mmCIF file of C-alpha atoms in Angstrom:
data_model
loop_
_atom_site.group_PDB
_atom_site.id
_atom_site.type_symbol
_atom_site.label_atom_id
_atom_site.label_comp_id
_atom_site.label_asym_id
_atom_site.label_seq_id
_atom_site.Cartn_x
_atom_site.Cartn_y
_atom_site.Cartn_z
ATOM 1 C CA MET Q 12 7.929 -18.700 0.226
ATOM 2 C CA GLN Q 13 9.051 -19.665 -3.285
ATOM 3 C CA THR Q 14 6.204 -17.556 -4.708
ATOM 4 C CA GLY Q 15 7.397 -14.572 -2.696
ATOM 5 C CA LYS Q 16 10.981 -14.934 -3.926
ATOM 6 C CA THR Q 17 9.807 -15.190 -7.528
ATOM 7 C CA VAL Q 18 7.687 -12.032 -7.218
ATOM 8 C CA LEU Q 19 10.505 -10.044 -5.596
ATOM 9 C CA VAL Q 20 13.058 -11.181 -8.199
ATOM 10 C CA ALA Q 21 10.692 -10.169 -11.016
ATOM 11 C CA PHE Q 22 10.121 -6.802 -9.357
ATOM 12 C CA ALA Q 23 13.860 -6.205 -8.983
ATOM 13 C CA ALA Q 24 14.438 -7.036 -12.651
ATOM 14 C CA LEU Q 25 11.719 -4.627 -13.785
ATOM 15 C CA GLY Q 26 13.108 -1.921 -11.512
ATOM 16 C CA ALA Q 27 16.584 -2.354 -12.988
ATOM 17 C CA THR Q 28 15.177 -2.096 -16.506
ATOM 18 C CA ALA Q 29 13.297 1.085 -15.627
ATOM 19 C CA SER Q 30 16.298 2.701 -13.966
ATOM 20 C CA VAL Q 31 18.282 2.393 -17.199
ATOM 21 C CA ALA Q 32 15.487 4.105 -19.138
ATOM 22 C CA LEU Q 33 14.811 6.979 -16.735
ATOM 23 C CA ALA Q 34 13.936 10.198 -18.506
ATOM 24 C CA ASP Q 35 13.997 13.842 -17.407
ATOM 25 C CA GLY Q 36 10.668 13.670 -15.599
ATOM 26 C CA VAL Q 37 9.022 16.327 -17.782
ATOM 27 C CA LYS Q 38 5.245 16.532 -17.292
ATOM 28 C CA SER Q 39 2.962 15.558 -20.156
ATOM 29 C CA ASP Q 40 -0.655 14.511 -20.632
ATOM 30 C CA ALA Q 41 0.324 10.850 -21.030
ATOM 31 C CA ALA Q 42 -0.776 8.241 -18.481
ATOM 32 C CA VAL Q 43 2.846 8.157 -17.241
ATOM 33 C CA SER Q 44 5.035 11.084 -18.297
ATOM 34 C CA ALA Q 45 8.279 9.111 -17.977
ATOM 35 C CA PRO Q 46 9.604 5.954 -16.310
ATOM 36 C CA SER Q 47 10.234 6.514 -12.615
ATOM 37 C CA VAL Q 48 11.244 4.627 -9.481
ATOM 38 C CA THR Q 49 10.034 5.753 -6.049
ATOM 39 C CA VAL Q 50 11.714 4.364 -2.916
ATOM 40 C CA MET Q 51 10.426 4.712 0.638
ATOM 41 C CA GLY Q 52 11.646 4.054 4.169
ATOM 42 C CA ILE Q 53 9.253 3.983 7.111
ATOM 43 C CA ALA Q 54 9.411 3.461 10.883
ATOM 44 C CA GLY Q 55 7.147 3.860 13.881
ATOM 45 C CA SER Q 56 4.906 2.003 16.283
ATOM 46 C CA ALA Q 57 1.980 -0.326 15.570
ATOM 47 C CA SER Q 58 -0.150 -1.440 18.500
ATOM 48 C CA GLY Q 59 2.760 -0.669 20.807
ATOM 49 C CA LYS Q 60 5.288 -2.659 18.741
ATOM 50 C CA ALA Q 61 8.257 -1.266 16.830
ATOM 51 C CA THR Q 62 7.480 -1.303 13.104
ATOM 52 C CA GLY Q 63 9.534 -0.462 10.039
ATOM 53 C CA GLY Q 64 10.304 -1.310 6.465
ATOM 54 C CA GLY Q 65 11.238 -0.249 2.988
ATOM 55 C CA ALA Q 66 9.374 -0.176 -0.305
ATOM 56 C CA ALA Q 67 9.882 0.627 -3.969
ATOM 57 C CA SER Q 68 7.503 1.385 -6.827
ATOM 58 C CA VAL Q 69 8.168 1.425 -10.577
ATOM 59 C CA ALA Q 70 5.870 3.317 -12.987
ATOM 60 C CA LEU Q 71 6.206 2.779 -16.736
ATOM 61 C CA PRO Q 72 4.294 4.102 -19.766
ATOM 62 C CA VAL Q 73 2.752 1.400 -21.971
ATOM 63 C CA THR Q 74 0.916 3.661 -24.425
ATOM 64 C CA ASP Q 75 -0.079 7.321 -24.336
ATOM 65 C CA ARG Q 76 -3.118 6.505 -22.191
ATOM 66 C CA ILE Q 77 -2.047 3.284 -20.446
ATOM 67 C CA GLY Q 78 0.540 2.808 -17.719
ATOM 68 C CA VAL Q 79 1.748 0.039 -15.429
ATOM 69 C CA GLN Q 80 2.955 0.218 -11.840
ATOM 70 C CA VAL Q 81 4.797 -2.485 -9.888
ATOM 71 C CA ASP Q 82 5.236 -2.249 -6.111
ATOM 72 C CA GLY Q 83 7.305 -4.214 -3.606
ATOM 73 C CA ALA Q 84 7.964 -3.934 0.129
ATOM 74 C CA LEU Q 85 9.776 -5.633 2.997
ATOM 75 C CA THR Q 86 8.468 -4.920 6.496
ATOM 76 C CA ASN Q 87 8.866 -5.956 10.117
ATOM 77 C CA ALA Q 88 6.293 -5.436 12.839
ATOM 78 C CA GLY Q 89 7.061 -6.558 16.373
ATOM 79 C CA GLY Q 90 9.681 -9.018 15.149
ATOM 80 C CA THR Q 91 7.440 -10.590 12.485
ATOM 81 C CA GLY Q 92 8.577 -10.111 8.905
ATOM 82 C CA GLY Q 93 6.371 -9.338 5.941
ATOM 83 C CA MET Q 94 6.601 -9.003 2.155
ATOM 84 C CA ASP Q 95 4.278 -7.262 -0.294
ATOM 85 C CA ALA Q 96 4.086 -7.029 -4.081
ATOM 86 C CA GLY Q 97 1.530 -5.415 -6.353
ATOM 87 C CA LEU Q 98 0.729 -4.899 -10.031
ATOM 88 C CA HIS Q 99 -1.477 -2.049 -11.299
ATOM 89 C CA LEU Q 100 -2.489 -1.668 -14.959
ATOM 90 C CA PHE Q 101 -4.338 1.589 -15.528
ATOM 91 C CA THR Q 102 -5.548 4.221 -17.942
ATOM 92 C CA ARG Q 103 -5.149 7.851 -16.890
ATOM 93 C CA ASP Q 104 -5.726 11.411 -17.983
ATOM 94 C CA PRO Q 105 -3.640 13.370 -15.438
ATOM 95 C CA ASN Q 106 -6.066 16.282 -15.730
ATOM 96 C CA ALA Q 107 -9.180 14.225 -15.028
ATOM 97 C CA TYR Q 108 -9.114 10.596 -13.876
ATOM 98 C CA LEU Q 109 -7.409 7.245 -13.290
ATOM 99 C CA ALA Q 110 -9.036 3.810 -13.709
ATOM 100 C CA GLY Q 111 -7.395 0.422 -13.547
ATOM 101 C CA GLY Q 112 -7.134 -3.141 -12.332
ATOM 102 C CA THR Q 113 -4.969 -4.289 -9.433
ATOM 103 C CA PHE Q 114 -3.362 -7.442 -8.078
ATOM 104 C CA GLU Q 115 -1.636 -7.529 -4.690
ATOM 105 C CA TRP Q 116 0.133 -10.271 -2.743
ATOM 106 C CA SER Q 117 1.091 -9.977 0.924
ATOM 107 C CA ARG Q 118 2.859 -12.299 3.327
ATOM 108 C CA PHE Q 119 3.016 -11.593 7.055
ATOM 109 C CA GLY Q 120 4.511 -14.316 9.213
ATOM 110 C CA SER Q 121 2.996 -17.563 7.896
ATOM 111 C CA THR Q 122 -0.033 -15.892 6.307
ATOM 112 C CA ASN Q 123 -0.453 -15.213 2.570
ATOM 113 C CA ALA Q 124 -3.128 -12.870 1.229
ATOM 114 C CA TYR Q 125 -4.088 -12.123 -2.392
ATOM 115 C CA ARG Q 126 -6.209 -9.216 -3.621
ATOM 116 C CA TYR Q 127 -7.839 -8.861 -7.043
ATOM 117 C CA GLY Q 128 -9.594 -5.558 -7.621
ATOM 118 C CA VAL Q 129 -10.118 -2.249 -9.367
ATOM 119 C CA GLU Q 130 -9.149 1.334 -8.527
ATOM 120 C CA LEU Q 131 -10.699 4.647 -9.584
ATOM 121 C CA ALA Q 132 -9.645 8.253 -8.962
ATOM 122 C CA ALA Q 133 -11.036 11.646 -9.947
ATOM 123 C CA TYR Q 134 -8.677 14.652 -10.155
ATOM 124 C CA LEU Q 135 -10.596 17.783 -9.174
ATOM 125 C CA GLY Q 136 -8.168 20.681 -9.031
ATOM 126 C CA ASP Q 137 -6.369 20.417 -5.696
ATOM 127 C CA VAL Q 138 -8.547 17.482 -4.589
ATOM 128 C CA THR Q 139 -8.268 13.804 -5.481
ATOM 129 C CA LEU Q 140 -11.129 11.425 -4.662
ATOM 130 C CA GLY Q 141 -10.371 7.735 -4.990
ATOM 131 C CA THR Q 142 -11.761 4.298 -4.300
ATOM 132 C CA THR Q 143 -10.596 0.714 -4.611
ATOM 133 C CA GLY Q 144 -12.253 -2.632 -4.029
ATOM 134 C CA GLY Q 145 -12.326 -6.289 -4.918
ATOM 135 C CA ILE Q 146 -11.880 -9.803 -3.572
ATOM 136 C CA GLN Q 147 -9.312 -10.834 -0.966
ATOM 137 C CA ARG Q 148 -8.241 -14.452 -0.482
ATOM 138 C CA GLY Q 149 -5.741 -15.781 1.988
ATOM 139 C CA GLY Q 150 -4.834 -18.401 4.503
ATOM 140 C CA ALA Q 151 -2.505 -19.752 7.148
ATOM 141 C CA ASN Q 152 -1.688 -23.418 7.759
ATOM 142 C CA HIS Q 153 -3.414 -24.442 4.498
ATOM 143 C CA ALA Q 154 -6.750 -22.825 5.425
ATOM 144 C CA THR Q 155 -8.326 -20.411 2.913
ATOM 145 C CA THR Q 156 -10.762 -17.560 3.500
ATOM 146 C CA THR Q 157 -12.407 -15.266 0.927
ATOM 147 C CA ALA Q 158 -13.817 -11.807 1.662
ATOM 148 C CA GLY Q 159 -14.536 -8.549 -0.120
ATOM 149 C CA TYR Q 160 -12.451 -5.435 0.541
ATOM 150 C CA ALA Q 161 -12.968 -1.758 -0.229
ATOM 151 C CA ALA Q 162 -11.548 1.664 0.611
ATOM 152 C CA VAL Q 163 -12.229 5.324 -0.122
ATOM 153 C CA GLN Q 164 -9.668 8.111 0.067
ATOM 154 C CA ALA Q 165 -9.588 11.898 -0.233
ATOM 155 C CA ASP Q 166 -6.415 13.933 -0.836
ATOM 156 C CA TYR Q 167 -6.096 17.696 -0.601
ATOM 157 C CA TYR Q 168 -3.018 19.555 -1.834
ATOM 158 C CA LEU Q 169 -2.628 22.732 0.213
ATOM 159 C CA PHE Q 170 0.312 23.375 -2.117
ATOM 160 C CA ASP Q 171 1.773 21.190 -4.851
ATOM 161 C CA THR Q 172 4.444 20.310 -2.267
ATOM 162 C CA LEU Q 173 2.149 19.730 0.737
ATOM 163 C CA LYS Q 174 -0.522 17.023 0.762
ATOM 164 C CA THR Q 175 -3.047 15.885 3.355
ATOM 165 C CA SER Q 176 -4.937 12.636 3.000
ATOM 166 C CA VAL Q 177 -7.577 10.607 4.825
ATOM 167 C CA SER Q 178 -8.840 7.129 3.976
ATOM 168 C CA PHE Q 179 -11.349 4.636 5.306
ATOM 169 C CA GLY Q 180 -11.385 0.989 4.351
ATOM 170 C CA GLY Q 181 -11.838 -2.568 5.412
ATOM 171 C CA TYR Q 182 -12.600 -6.161 4.600
ATOM 172 C CA SER Q 183 -14.758 -8.806 6.272
ATOM 173 C CA ASN Q 184 -15.432 -7.465 9.805
ATOM 174 C CA TYR Q 185 -12.322 -5.243 9.941
ATOM 175 C CA ARG Q 186 -12.395 -1.451 9.491
ATOM 176 C CA ALA Q 187 -9.695 1.218 9.743
ATOM 177 C CA VAL Q 188 -9.240 4.948 9.239
ATOM 178 C CA LEU Q 189 -5.884 6.494 8.260
ATOM 179 C CA ALA Q 190 -4.611 10.060 7.932
ATOM 180 C CA LEU Q 191 -1.395 11.263 6.281
ATOM 181 C CA VAL Q 192 0.541 14.502 5.816
ATOM 182 C CA GLU Q 193 3.353 14.647 3.227
ATOM 183 C CA TRP Q 194 5.720 17.586 2.665
ATOM 184 C CA GLN Q 195 8.380 18.263 0.044
ATOM 185 C CA PRO Q 196 10.965 20.678 1.531
ATOM 186 C CA VAL Q 197 12.578 21.712 -1.791
ATOM 187 C CA ASN Q 198 10.423 22.300 -4.883
ATOM 188 C CA ASP Q 199 12.847 20.969 -7.501
ATOM 189 C CA THR Q 200 14.055 17.950 -5.481
ATOM 190 C CA PRO Q 201 11.657 14.954 -5.464
ATOM 191 C CA LEU Q 202 12.274 14.054 -1.824
ATOM 192 C CA SER Q 203 9.393 14.192 0.641
ATOM 193 C CA LEU Q 204 8.820 13.548 4.334
ATOM 194 C CA PHE Q 205 5.565 12.129 5.639
ATOM 195 C CA THR Q 206 3.802 10.966 8.757
ATOM 196 C CA GLU Q 207 0.654 8.905 9.059
ATOM 197 C CA GLY Q 208 -1.506 7.651 11.868
ATOM 198 C CA GLY Q 209 -4.616 5.599 12.174
ATOM 199 C CA ALA Q 210 -6.870 3.404 14.236
ATOM 200 C CA SER Q 211 -9.135 0.429 13.780
ATOM 201 C CA VAL Q 212 -12.786 1.289 14.233
ATOM 202 C CA ALA Q 213 -14.356 -2.169 14.417
ATOM 203 C CA HIS Q 214 -13.675 -5.683 15.635
ATOM 204 C CA GLU Q 215 -10.359 -4.905 17.359
ATOM 205 C CA HIS Q 216 -8.774 -1.816 18.857
ATOM 206 C CA ARG Q 217 -5.412 -1.054 17.268
ATOM 207 C CA GLY Q 218 -3.418 2.091 16.635
ATOM 208 C CA ILE Q 219 -0.455 3.040 14.500
ATOM 209 C CA VAL Q 220 1.892 6.015 14.097
ATOM 210 C CA LEU Q 221 4.500 6.025 11.320
ATOM 211 C CA ALA Q 222 6.977 8.453 9.776
ATOM 212 C CA GLY Q 223 9.024 8.084 6.641
ATOM 213 C CA VAL Q 224 10.792 9.487 3.614
ATOM 214 C CA ARG Q 225 10.186 9.074 -0.147
ATOM 215 C CA TYR Q 226 12.464 9.813 -3.092
ATOM 216 C CA THR Q 227 11.584 9.519 -6.786
ATOM 217 C CA PHE Q 228 14.253 8.775 -9.400
ATOM 218 C CA GLY Q 229 13.511 9.897 -12.938
ATOM 219 C CA ALA Q 230 11.483 12.972 -11.989
ATOM 220 C CA PRO Q 231 14.037 15.569 -10.838
ATOM 221 C CA ASN Q 232 11.731 18.601 -11.077
ATOM 222 C CA SER Q 233 8.492 17.003 -9.902
ATOM 223 C CA THR Q 234 6.368 18.021 -6.924
ATOM 224 C CA ILE Q 235 4.273 15.621 -4.839
ATOM 225 C CA LYS Q 236 1.221 16.494 -6.924
ATOM 226 C CA ASP Q 237 3.155 15.902 -10.164
ATOM 227 C CA ARG Q 238 4.334 12.511 -8.897
ATOM 228 C CA ASP Q 239 0.830 11.382 -7.937
ATOM 229 C CA ARG Q 240 -0.849 12.467 -11.191
ATOM 230 C CA HIS Q 241 1.843 12.324 -13.884
ATOM 231 C CA GLY Q 242 4.186 9.638 -12.580
ATOM 232 C CA ASP Q 243 3.833 7.041 -9.849
ATOM 233 C CA PRO Q 244 0.139 6.701 -8.884
ATOM 234 C CA GLU Q 245 -0.352 6.437 -5.164
ATOM 235 C CA VAL Q 246 -1.550 3.128 -3.781
ATOM 236 C CA PHE Q 247 -4.821 3.464 -1.913
ATOM 237 C CA LEU Q 248 -4.899 2.615 1.791
ATOM 238 C CA GLN Q 249 -1.494 4.305 1.690
ATOM 239 C CA SER Q 250 0.852 1.662 3.109
ATOM 240 C CA GLY Q 251 0.602 -2.077 3.554
ATOM 241 C CA ILE Q 252 2.176 -1.725 6.980
ATOM 242 C CA ALA Q 253 -0.604 0.501 8.243
ATOM 243 C CA SER Q 254 -3.532 -1.414 6.784
ATOM 244 C CA SER Q 255 -2.133 -4.800 7.824
ATOM 245 C CA ASN Q 256 -1.615 -3.784 11.427
ATOM 246 C CA LEU Q 257 -4.839 -1.825 11.806
ATOM 247 C CA MET Q 258 -7.156 -4.375 10.240
ATOM 248 C CA GLY Q 259 -5.463 -7.498 11.581
ATOM 249 C CA ASN Q 260 -4.708 -9.217 8.279
ATOM 250 C CA THR Q 261 -2.903 -12.070 10.014
ATOM 251 C CA LYS Q 262 -5.739 -12.834 12.409
ATOM 252 C CA ALA Q 263 -8.397 -12.602 9.722
ATOM 253 C CA PHE Q 264 -6.827 -15.504 7.850
ATOM 254 C CA GLU Q 265 -5.863 -17.746 10.743
ATOM 255 C CA PRO Q 266 -7.888 -20.973 10.864
ATOM 256 C CA ALA Q 267 -10.432 -21.212 13.623
ATOM 257 C CA VAL Q 268 -9.200 -22.888 16.781
ATOM 258 C CA THR Q 269 -11.501 -25.511 18.273
ATOM 259 C CA PRO Q 270 -11.838 -24.989 22.041
ATOM 260 C CA ALA Q 271 -10.476 -27.810 24.131
ATOM 261 C CA ALA Q 272 -13.052 -30.116 25.663
ATOM 262 C CA PRO Q 273 -13.677 -29.502 29.371
ATOM 263 C CA GLN Q 274 -11.718 -31.819 31.620
ATOM 264 C CA PRO Q 275 -13.407 -33.675 34.484
ATOM 265 C CA ALA Q 276 -12.558 -32.561 37.976
ATOM 266 C CA PRO Q 277 -9.861 -34.670 39.635
ATOM 267 C CA PHE Q 278 -11.146 -37.557 41.770
ATOM 268 C CA ASN Q 279 -10.445 -36.958 45.447
ATOM 269 C CA PRO Q 280 -11.263 -40.019 47.538
ATOM 270 C CA ILE Q 281 -12.502 -39.319 51.038
#
């Protein structure tokens, strides 16, 4: 738990620093046009249980071609709390590509999970094709498990203010598919509404339906497409809430339970 508090405090400090330095959100060909903070609220149902949470993401330019993104989230699914934090260091040409390294930490109930990986994206007009993958380690009750993880995602912008997205990913024996629609009602106001749904397609049968709202500070005239390519890069697999519930992150890292030995039948004297 101490690790989680340290990560969240560091994230809050970086977010405060960025909020002081927020610029006008003007587009440029830099990896990150200007410092920005995106906040999100989400609610819905996961496997029949009420689910909700909040998240924030800070994007900062490091050099003209290098940017850094820090993410944090607090969630609750069926009465069980969770925390997430991530760090993404990337190079990007907003007219062509994104490539970077990622670190993510998640805690759900008593389970901690750590991901070390890479992410790649190609910007092809109104289409974005992306992939991410790496190594995932985690454990509950002092047990540790290691597995690979990977995901692919395709986004299509019907308009700069209306995005559709589908992704498929998994780790170990768990697989999930997710779909999202995001809409920005007013062009020059960086507030968007979104809904996403998904289902597990292997190992366990789970479903999820979520709805939420996003707002980006520091980019007053940006559209959804501008935000994704010039500001705050989107995190693949979309939301930790969805991927955690659909792919059973908590169960994947629980230590195996040894079945109890069979008990002899009671002695009944005649």
